[in-house]
CSV table of C-alpha atoms in Angstrom, one decimal:
chain,number,residue,atom,x,y,z
A,1,ALA,CA,79.4,-141.6,37.2
A,2,LEU,CA,82.3,-140.1,35.2
A,3,LEU,CA,79.9,-139.2,32.4
A,4,ASP,CA,77.5,-137.6,34.9
A,5,ALA,CA,80.4,-135.5,36.2
A,6,ALA,CA,81.4,-134.5,32.7
A,7,ALA,CA,77.9,-133.4,31.9
A,8,THR,CA,77.8,-131.0,34.8
A,9,ALA,CA,81.4,-129.8,34.7
A,10,SER,CA,81.0,-127.0,32.2
A,11,THR,CA,79.9,-123.6,33.6
A,12,ASN,CA,78.2,-122.9,30.3
A,13,PRO,CA,76.9,-126.2,28.8
A,14,ASP,CA,75.7,-124.4,25.7
A,15,ASP,CA,79.2,-123.4,24.8
A,16,PRO,CA,80.8,-126.2,22.6
A,17,PHE,CA,84.3,-127.3,23.1
A,18,GLU,CA,86.3,-126.2,20.0
A,19,PRO,CA,89.5,-128.2,19.4
A,20,SER,CA,92.6,-126.7,17.8
A,21,ILE,CA,92.6,-129.2,15.0
A,22,HIS,CA,90.1,-129.4,12.1
A,23,ARG,CA,86.6,-129.7,13.4
A,24,VAL,CA,85.4,-132.4,11.0
A,25,ALA,CA,88.2,-134.8,11.9
A,26,SER,CA,87.9,-134.3,15.7
A,27,PRO,CA,85.9,-136.7,17.9
A,28,LEU,CA,85.8,-133.8,20.4
A,29,ALA,CA,83.9,-131.3,18.3
A,30,THR,CA,81.3,-130.7,20.9
A,31,LEU,CA,81.2,-132.0,24.5
A,32,ASP,CA,77.5,-132.9,25.0
A,33,PRO,CA,77.2,-135.1,21.9
A,34,ARG,CA,80.3,-136.9,22.9
A,35,ILE,CA,78.8,-137.7,26.3
A,36,ALA,CA,75.7,-139.1,24.6
A,37,LEU,CA,77.9,-141.0,22.2
A,38,VAL,CA,79.8,-142.7,25.1
A,39,ARG,CA,76.5,-143.6,26.8
A,40,ALA,CA,75.4,-145.1,23.4
A,41,PHE,CA,78.5,-147.2,23.4
A,42,ILE,CA,77.9,-148.5,26.9
A,43,ALA,CA,74.3,-149.4,26.0
A,44,HIS,CA,75.6,-151.1,22.9
A,45,LEU,CA,78.1,-153.2,24.9
A,46,ARG,CA,75.3,-154.3,27.2
A,47,GLY,CA,73.2,-155.4,24.3
A,48,ARG,CA,70.5,-152.7,24.8
A,49,SER,CA,69.9,-151.9,21.2
A,50,ASP,CA,66.9,-149.6,21.7
A,51,GLU,CA,68.8,-147.5,24.3
A,52,ALA,CA,71.8,-147.3,22.1
A,53,VAL,CA,69.7,-146.1,19.2
A,54,GLY,CA,68.1,-143.4,21.3
A,55,LEU,CA,71.4,-142.1,22.5
A,56,ALA,CA,73.0,-142.3,19.0
A,57,GLU,CA,70.1,-140.2,17.7
A,58,GLN,CA,70.6,-137.7,20.5
A,59,THR,CA,74.2,-137.5,19.6
A,60,LEU,CA,73.4,-136.8,15.9
A,61,ALA,CA,70.8,-134.2,16.9
A,62,GLY,CA,73.5,-132.2,18.8
A,63,LEU,CA,75.9,-132.1,15.8
A,64,ASP,CA,76.0,-129.6,13.0
A,65,ASN,CA,78.1,-131.9,10.7
A,66,ASP,CA,76.8,-135.3,9.9
A,67,GLY,CA,80.2,-136.2,8.3
A,68,SER,CA,82.3,-135.8,11.4
A,69,ALA,CA,84.0,-138.7,13.3
A,70,VAL,CA,81.5,-138.4,16.1
A,71,ALA,CA,78.6,-138.6,13.7
A,72,LEU,CA,80.0,-141.6,12.0
A,73,ILE,CA,80.5,-143.4,15.3
A,74,ALA,CA,76.9,-142.6,16.2
A,75,GLN,CA,75.8,-143.9,12.8
A,76,LEU,CA,77.7,-147.1,13.4
A,77,HIS,CA,75.7,-147.7,16.6
A,78,LEU,CA,72.5,-147.2,14.6
A,79,ALA,CA,73.8,-149.6,12.0
A,80,THR,CA,74.7,-152.3,14.5
A,81,ALA,CA,71.4,-152.1,16.4
A,82,PRO,CA,69.4,-154.4,14.0
A,83,TRP,CA,72.2,-157.0,14.3
A,84,LEU,CA,71.9,-156.9,18.1
A,85,ARG,CA,68.2,-157.5,17.8
A,86,GLY,CA,68.8,-160.4,15.4
A,87,ALA,CA,67.7,-158.7,12.2
A,88,VAL,CA,71.0,-159.3,10.4
A,89,THR,CA,69.9,-158.5,6.9
A,90,ASP,CA,68.6,-155.1,8.0
A,91,ALA,CA,72.1,-154.3,9.4
A,92,GLU,CA,74.2,-154.9,6.3
A,93,PRO,CA,73.3,-151.9,4.1
A,94,ALA,CA,73.8,-149.4,6.9
A,95,LEU,CA,77.1,-151.0,7.9
A,96,ALA,CA,78.4,-151.0,4.3
A,97,ALA,CA,77.5,-147.3,4.0
A,98,ASN,CA,79.2,-146.5,7.3
A,99,ILE,CA,82.4,-148.2,6.1
A,100,ASP,CA,82.4,-146.2,2.9
A,101,HIS,CA,82.0,-142.9,4.9
A,102,TRP,CA,85.0,-143.7,7.0
A,103,ARG,CA,87.1,-144.3,3.9
A,104,ALA,CA,85.9,-141.1,2.4
A,105,LEU,CA,87.0,-139.3,5.6
A,106,GLY,CA,90.4,-140.8,5.1
A,107,GLU,CA,90.3,-143.1,8.1
A,108,PRO,CA,90.0,-146.7,6.9
A,109,ASP,CA,91.4,-148.0,10.2
A,110,ARG,CA,88.2,-146.9,11.9
A,111,GLY,CA,86.2,-148.4,9.1
A,112,ALA,CA,87.8,-151.7,10.1
A,113,PHE,CA,85.5,-151.8,13.1
A,114,GLY,CA,82.5,-151.4,10.8
A,115,CYS,CA,83.9,-154.3,8.7
A,116,TYR,CA,84.1,-156.4,11.9
A,117,TYR,CA,80.4,-155.9,12.4
A,118,LEU,CA,79.6,-156.4,8.8
A,119,ALA,CA,81.4,-159.7,8.8
A,120,ARG,CA,79.6,-160.7,12.0
A,121,THR,CA,76.3,-160.1,10.3
A,122,GLN,CA,77.4,-162.1,7.2
A,123,ARG,CA,78.5,-165.0,9.5
A,124,ALA,CA,75.2,-164.8,11.3
A,125,ARG,CA,73.5,-165.3,7.9
A,126,GLY,CA,75.7,-168.4,7.5
A,127,ASP,CA,77.7,-166.8,4.6
A,128,LEU,CA,81.3,-167.5,5.5
A,129,ASP,CA,82.5,-166.7,2.0
A,130,ALA,CA,81.1,-163.1,2.2
A,131,ALA,CA,82.6,-162.6,5.7
A,132,THR,CA,86.0,-163.8,4.3
A,133,GLU,CA,85.9,-161.3,1.5
A,134,THR,CA,85.0,-158.5,4.0
A,135,TYR,CA,88.0,-159.4,6.2
A,136,ARG,CA,90.3,-159.6,3.2
A,137,ARG,CA,89.2,-156.2,2.0
A,138,VAL,CA,90.2,-154.8,5.4
A,139,LEU,CA,93.7,-156.3,5.0
A,140,LEU,CA,94.1,-154.9,1.5
A,141,LEU,CA,93.1,-151.4,2.5
A,142,GLU,CA,95.0,-151.4,5.8
A,143,ASP,CA,98.4,-152.7,4.7
A,144,GLY,CA,98.4,-150.8,1.3
A,145,GLY,CA,100.6,-153.6,-0.1
A,146,THR,CA,103.3,-153.1,2.5
A,147,ALA,CA,104.5,-155.3,5.3
A,148,SER,CA,103.5,-152.8,8.1
A,149,ALA,CA,99.8,-152.9,8.6
A,150,PRO,CA,98.2,-150.9,11.4
A,151,PRO,CA,96.9,-152.6,14.6
A,152,SER,CA,93.3,-152.5,13.3
A,153,ALA,CA,94.3,-155.0,10.6
A,154,GLY,CA,94.5,-157.5,13.4
A,155,ILE,CA,90.7,-157.5,13.7
A,156,ALA,CA,90.5,-158.9,10.2
A,157,ASP,CA,93.2,-161.5,10.8
A,158,VAL,CA,91.3,-162.7,13.9
A,159,GLY,CA,88.1,-162.9,11.8
A,160,LEU,CA,89.9,-164.9,9.1
A,161,ALA,CA,91.3,-167.2,11.7
A,162,GLU,CA,87.8,-167.8,13.1
A,163,VAL,CA,86.4,-168.7,9.6
A,164,ALA,CA,89.4,-170.9,8.7
A,165,TYR,CA,89.0,-172.7,12.1
A,166,GLN,CA,85.3,-173.3,11.4
A,167,ARG,CA,86.2,-174.9,8.1
A,168,ASN,CA,88.8,-177.1,9.8
A,169,ASP,CA,91.7,-175.4,8.0
A,170,LEU,CA,93.9,-175.3,11.1
A,171,ASP,CA,97.1,-174.3,9.3
A,172,GLU,CA,95.4,-171.2,7.8
A,173,ALA,CA,93.7,-170.5,11.1
A,174,ARG,CA,97.0,-170.6,13.0
A,175,ARG,CA,98.7,-168.3,10.5
A,176,HIS,CA,96.0,-165.6,10.7
A,177,VAL,CA,95.5,-165.9,14.5
A,178,TYR,CA,99.1,-165.3,15.3
A,179,ASN,CA,99.2,-162.3,13.0
A,180,GLY,CA,95.9,-161.0,14.5
A,181,ILE,CA,97.0,-161.5,18.1
A,182,ALA,CA,100.3,-159.6,17.6
A,183,ALA,CA,98.4,-156.7,16.0
A,184,CYS,CA,95.5,-156.6,18.4
A,185,ARG,CA,97.9,-156.4,21.4
A,186,GLN,CA,98.4,-152.8,20.2
A,187,LEU,CA,94.7,-151.9,20.3
A,188,VAL,CA,93.1,-150.1,23.2
A,189,TYR,CA,89.8,-152.0,22.9
A,190,ALA,CA,90.8,-155.5,24.0
A,191,GLN,CA,87.9,-157.6,22.7
A,192,PRO,CA,89.5,-158.5,19.4
A,193,LEU,CA,92.6,-159.7,21.2
A,194,SER,CA,90.5,-161.7,23.6
A,195,SER,CA,88.7,-163.4,20.7
A,196,GLY,CA,92.0,-164.1,19.0
A,197,LEU,CA,93.4,-165.8,22.1
A,198,ALA,CA,90.2,-167.8,22.4
A,199,THR,CA,90.5,-168.9,18.8
A,200,LEU,CA,94.1,-169.9,19.4
A,201,ALA,CA,93.0,-172.0,22.4
A,202,ARG,CA,90.5,-173.8,20.2
A,203,ILE,CA,93.1,-174.5,17.5
A,204,LEU,CA,95.6,-175.8,20.1
A,205,ARG,CA,92.9,-178.0,21.7
A,206,ALA,CA,92.0,-179.4,18.2
A,207,GLU,CA,95.6,-180.3,17.8
A,208,GLY,CA,95.7,-182.0,21.2
A,209,ASP,CA,97.8,-179.5,23.0
A,210,HIS,CA,95.5,-179.0,26.0
A,211,ASP,CA,98.0,-177.3,28.3
A,212,ALA,CA,98.9,-174.6,25.8
A,213,ALA,CA,95.2,-174.2,25.0
A,214,ARG,CA,94.4,-173.6,28.7
A,215,VAL,CA,97.1,-170.9,28.9
A,216,ALA,CA,95.7,-169.1,25.9
A,217,LEU,CA,92.2,-169.4,27.2
A,218,ASP,CA,93.2,-168.0,30.6
A,219,GLU,CA,94.8,-165.0,28.9
A,220,ALA,CA,91.7,-164.5,26.7
A,221,ILE,CA,89.6,-164.2,29.9
A,222,GLU,CA,92.2,-162.0,31.6
A,223,VAL,CA,92.1,-159.4,28.8
A,224,SER,CA,88.5,-159.7,27.9
A,225,PRO,CA,85.9,-156.9,28.7
A,226,ASP,CA,84.0,-157.2,31.9
A,227,ALA,CA,81.0,-159.5,32.5
A,228,ASP,CA,78.4,-156.8,31.7
A,229,VAL,CA,79.4,-156.9,28.0
A,230,ALA,CA,76.8,-158.9,25.9
A,231,ASP,CA,77.9,-162.3,24.8
A,232,LEU,CA,77.4,-161.3,21.1
A,233,LEU,CA,80.1,-158.7,21.5
A,234,ASN,CA,82.3,-160.7,23.8
A,235,PRO,CA,81.7,-164.4,23.2
A,236,VAL,CA,84.9,-165.5,25.0
A,237,PRO,CA,83.3,-166.4,28.4
A,238,VAL,CA,80.8,-168.6,26.6
A,239,GLN,CA,83.5,-170.1,24.4
A,240,ARG,CA,85.6,-170.9,27.5
A,241,ALA,CA,82.7,-172.5,29.3
A,242,GLN,CA,81.8,-174.5,26.2
A,243,LEU,CA,85.4,-175.8,25.8
A,244,LEU,CA,85.6,-176.8,29.5
A,245,LEU,CA,82.2,-178.4,29.3
A,246,ALA,CA,83.4,-180.6,26.4
A,247,ASN,CA,86.3,-181.7,28.7
A,248,GLY,CA,83.8,-182.7,31.4
A,249,ASP,CA,84.0,-179.5,33.6
A,250,GLU,CA,80.4,-178.3,34.1
A,251,ASP,CA,81.1,-175.6,36.7
A,252,PRO,CA,82.0,-172.7,34.3
A,253,ALA,CA,78.9,-173.3,32.2
A,254,GLU,CA,76.8,-173.5,35.3
A,255,ARG,CA,78.2,-170.2,36.6
A,256,TRP,CA,77.9,-168.4,33.3
A,257,THR,CA,74.3,-169.4,32.7
A,258,GLN,CA,73.4,-168.3,36.3
A,259,HIS,CA,75.2,-165.0,35.7
A,260,ARG,CA,73.1,-164.4,32.6
A,261,GLU,CA,70.0,-165.7,34.4
A,262,VAL,CA,68.9,-167.8,31.5
A,263,ASP,CA,66.3,-170.6,31.9
A,264,VAL,CA,64.6,-173.2,29.7
A,265,ASP,CA,61.3,-171.3,29.9
A,266,ASP,CA,62.8,-168.1,28.4
A,267,HIS,CA,61.7,-166.6,25.1
A,268,PRO,CA,64.3,-165.9,22.5
A,269,HIS,CA,66.4,-162.7,22.9
A,270,HIS,CA,69.3,-162.4,20.5
A,271,PRO,CA,71.9,-161.0,22.9
A,272,LEU,CA,71.2,-164.0,25.2
A,273,GLU,CA,71.3,-166.6,22.4
A,274,PRO,CA,74.9,-167.7,23.2
A,275,ALA,CA,74.0,-168.2,26.9
A,276,HIS,CA,70.8,-170.1,25.9
A,277,LEU,CA,72.9,-172.4,23.6
A,278,LEU,CA,75.4,-172.9,26.4
A,279,LEU,CA,72.5,-173.8,28.7
A,280,ALA,CA,71.3,-176.3,26.2
A,281,ARG,CA,74.7,-177.9,26.0
A,282,LEU,CA,74.9,-178.1,29.7
A,283,MET,CA,71.6,-179.9,30.1
A,284,ILE,CA,72.3,-182.3,27.2
A,285,LYS,CA,75.6,-183.1,28.9
A,286,ARG,CA,73.6,-183.9,32.1
A,287,GLY,CA,71.2,-186.2,30.2
A,288,GLN,CA,68.3,-183.6,30.4
A,289,GLY,CA,68.0,-183.0,26.7
A,290,ALA,CA,64.2,-183.5,26.7
A,291,ARG,CA,63.8,-180.5,29.0
A,292,VAL,CA,65.7,-178.1,26.7
A,293,ILE,CA,63.9,-179.1,23.4
A,294,PRO,CA,61.1,-176.5,23.8
A,295,LEU,CA,63.7,-173.7,24.3
A,296,LEU,CA,65.7,-174.9,21.2
A,297,ASP,CA,62.4,-175.0,19.2
A,298,ARG,CA,61.7,-171.4,20.1
A,299,LEU,CA,65.3,-170.3,19.3
A,300,LEU,CA,65.0,-172.1,16.0
A,301,VAL,CA,61.8,-170.3,15.0
A,302,ALA,CA,63.4,-166.9,15.9
A,303,ALA,CA,66.6,-167.6,14.0
A,304,SER,CA,64.8,-168.9,11.0
A,305,ALA,CA,62.6,-165.9,10.9
A,306,ASP,CA,65.6,-163.5,11.1
A,307,GLY,CA,67.5,-165.4,8.4
A,308,ARG,CA,70.3,-166.3,10.8
A,309,THR,CA,71.4,-169.5,9.1
A,310,GLY,CA,74.5,-169.8,11.2
A,311,SER,CA,72.4,-170.0,14.3
A,312,VAL,CA,69.9,-172.4,12.6
A,313,ILE,CA,72.8,-174.9,11.9
A,314,GLU,CA,73.9,-174.8,15.5
A,315,ILE,CA,70.4,-175.1,17.0
A,316,GLU,CA,69.5,-178.0,14.7
A,317,MET,CA,72.7,-179.8,15.7
A,318,LEU,CA,71.8,-179.3,19.4
A,319,ARG,CA,68.3,-180.4,18.8
A,320,ALA,CA,69.6,-183.7,17.3
A,321,LEU,CA,71.8,-184.2,20.4
A,322,ALA,CA,68.8,-183.4,22.7
A,323,VAL,CA,66.5,-186.0,21.1
A,324,ALA,CA,69.1,-188.7,20.4
A,325,GLY,CA,68.5,-190.6,23.6
A,326,ASP,CA,64.8,-190.9,23.1
A,327,ASP,CA,64.2,-190.8,19.3
A,328,ALA,CA,67.1,-192.1,17.1
A,329,VAL,CA,65.1,-191.6,13.9
A,330,SER,CA,64.3,-188.0,14.7
A,331,ALA,CA,67.9,-187.3,15.8
A,332,VAL,CA,69.3,-188.6,12.4
A,333,SER,CA,66.7,-186.6,10.5
A,334,THR,CA,67.6,-183.5,12.4
A,335,ILE,CA,71.4,-183.8,12.1
A,336,ALA,CA,70.8,-184.4,8.4
A,337,ARG,CA,69.1,-180.9,8.2
A,338,ALA,CA,72.0,-179.3,10.0
A,339,VAL,CA,74.6,-180.9,7.8
A,340,ALA,CA,72.6,-180.0,4.6
A,341,LEU,CA,72.6,-176.3,5.7
A,342,ALA,CA,76.3,-176.4,6.7
A,343,ALA,CA,77.6,-178.0,3.5
A,344,PRO,CA,77.5,-175.0,1.1
A,345,GLN,CA,79.8,-172.9,3.4
A,346,ARG,CA,81.8,-175.9,4.7
A,347,TYR,CA,81.0,-175.6,8.4
A,348,ALA,CA,83.0,-178.3,10.2
A,349,ARG,CA,84.3,-177.5,13.6
A,350,LEU,CA,80.8,-176.7,14.9
A,351,PHE,CA,80.2,-180.4,14.6
A,352,VAL,CA,83.6,-181.8,15.3
A,353,ASP,CA,84.0,-179.9,18.6
A,354,GLU,CA,80.9,-181.6,20.0
A,355,GLY,CA,82.9,-184.8,20.0
A,356,GLU,CA,81.8,-188.4,20.0
A,357,PRO,CA,78.0,-187.8,20.3
A,358,ILE,CA,78.0,-186.1,16.9
A,359,ALA,CA,80.4,-188.6,15.4
A,360,ALA,CA,77.9,-191.3,16.4
A,361,LEU,CA,75.0,-189.5,14.8
A,362,LEU,CA,77.0,-189.0,11.6
A,363,GLY,CA,77.7,-192.7,11.6
A,364,GLU,CA,74.0,-193.4,11.9
A,365,LEU,CA,73.2,-190.9,9.2
A,366,ILE,CA,75.5,-192.7,6.8
A,367,ALA,CA,74.1,-196.1,7.7
A,368,ALA,CA,70.4,-195.0,7.6
A,369,PRO,CA,68.4,-195.6,4.4
A,370,PRO,CA,67.9,-192.3,2.5
A,371,THR,CA,64.6,-190.5,3.2
A,372,ALA,CA,62.6,-187.8,1.4
A,373,ASP,CA,63.8,-185.0,3.8
A,374,GLN,CA,67.4,-185.9,3.1
A,375,HIS,CA,67.4,-185.2,-0.6
A,376,ASP,CA,69.5,-182.1,-0.1
A,377,LEU,CA,72.2,-183.9,1.9
A,378,ASP,CA,75.7,-183.4,0.6
A,379,LEU,CA,77.3,-186.8,1.2
A,380,GLY,CA,80.7,-185.3,0.3
A,381,HIS,CA,80.4,-183.0,3.3
A,382,VAL,CA,79.3,-185.8,5.5
A,383,ALA,CA,82.5,-187.6,4.5
A,384,ARG,CA,84.6,-184.6,5.2
A,385,LEU,CA,83.1,-184.4,8.7
A,386,VAL,CA,83.8,-188.0,9.3
A,387,ARG,CA,87.4,-187.7,8.2
A,388,ALA,CA,87.8,-184.7,10.5
A,389,PHE,CA,86.8,-186.9,13.4
A,390,GLU,CA,89.2,-189.5,12.3
A,391,GLN,CA,92.2,-187.2,12.1
A,392,PRO,CA,94.1,-187.4,15.5
A,393,ARG,CA,95.1,-183.7,15.5
A,394,ASP,CA,91.6,-182.4,14.5
A,395,GLY,CA,89.4,-184.5,16.7
A,396,VAL,CA,88.9,-184.6,20.5
A,397,THR,CA,86.2,-186.7,21.9
A,398,GLY,CA,83.5,-185.4,24.2
A,399,ASP,CA,85.5,-186.9,27.1
A,400,GLY,CA,88.3,-184.4,26.3
């Protein structure tokens, strides 16, 4: 409604707004492209990639300088659209180019948001090493070797905390997450702060401090964007529901899957993948794993086709849990594939956070005779996962 009012407020809509500062550096160089740009951002937040692309192109068509800040923000929406659709490898070159353009414009802090999306695509590919390097590059550019980094550096610290947590390096994760939360409290856009608080909650839960974890999780929800923002862009509600589900509370997962209107008969749609995986966890928890296997199979085909190895690992793990009650041999074979994919990048908490059911499957995997489809299995990584379950501060059972 505010954008509609802005579009009709000018008596002469063909007369551009001219700021007093340098035109190239100003995000207010012209009014109409700015309105289209904000509409593109809203579409982006809602996961509507095609609509965001159309509005971003409309923004660029209304500009006479493709090196302005408005143009670069529009180009960022174009670059992130393939990621929203699931085509992560298509997004990386455009995101890298957008980051370089921000740096050339002398605004590396804005480029930090491009790095955030670039690292998300790298993590979707299952390349945690590449994502780590992207985040570290942000910190090097932002702090300039000094102790006073700008708030946008917090985005990289939160990302590094998420990767360290996934690798079960809780000390490293804690160090980065506290730095990231402190910096992100100064940002206008609250999603990085919300993600940082959710990561802190996961760390605290892994260490057994459930009360402090709940406090952090409650604040993460309080500061997070509203419920219309796609789960890919604001994963905190799904993460909260997943953590509470692991502790035996099904209601948040039930409410969120109903809010997203996901069902076992759905076809894959990347913006809804987090909600679909939450639904799978809920049904497995209820002993209805067989009902969700066809959905997981469809999600697996889509993720494999898109090269989203991070999703493939998670889906395979859930497929193993879904079939475990009916076909132990298939469950062991499936968890072996998930572990084999996870080993090169040292994924750990994805498995450990599922609790005792995964621990039992890993035990069966170790005890089972080796088969032809397990020749790529890294027994060293299996051993690391088993040790993570055995460490009191790192492991919480499925009963919470």
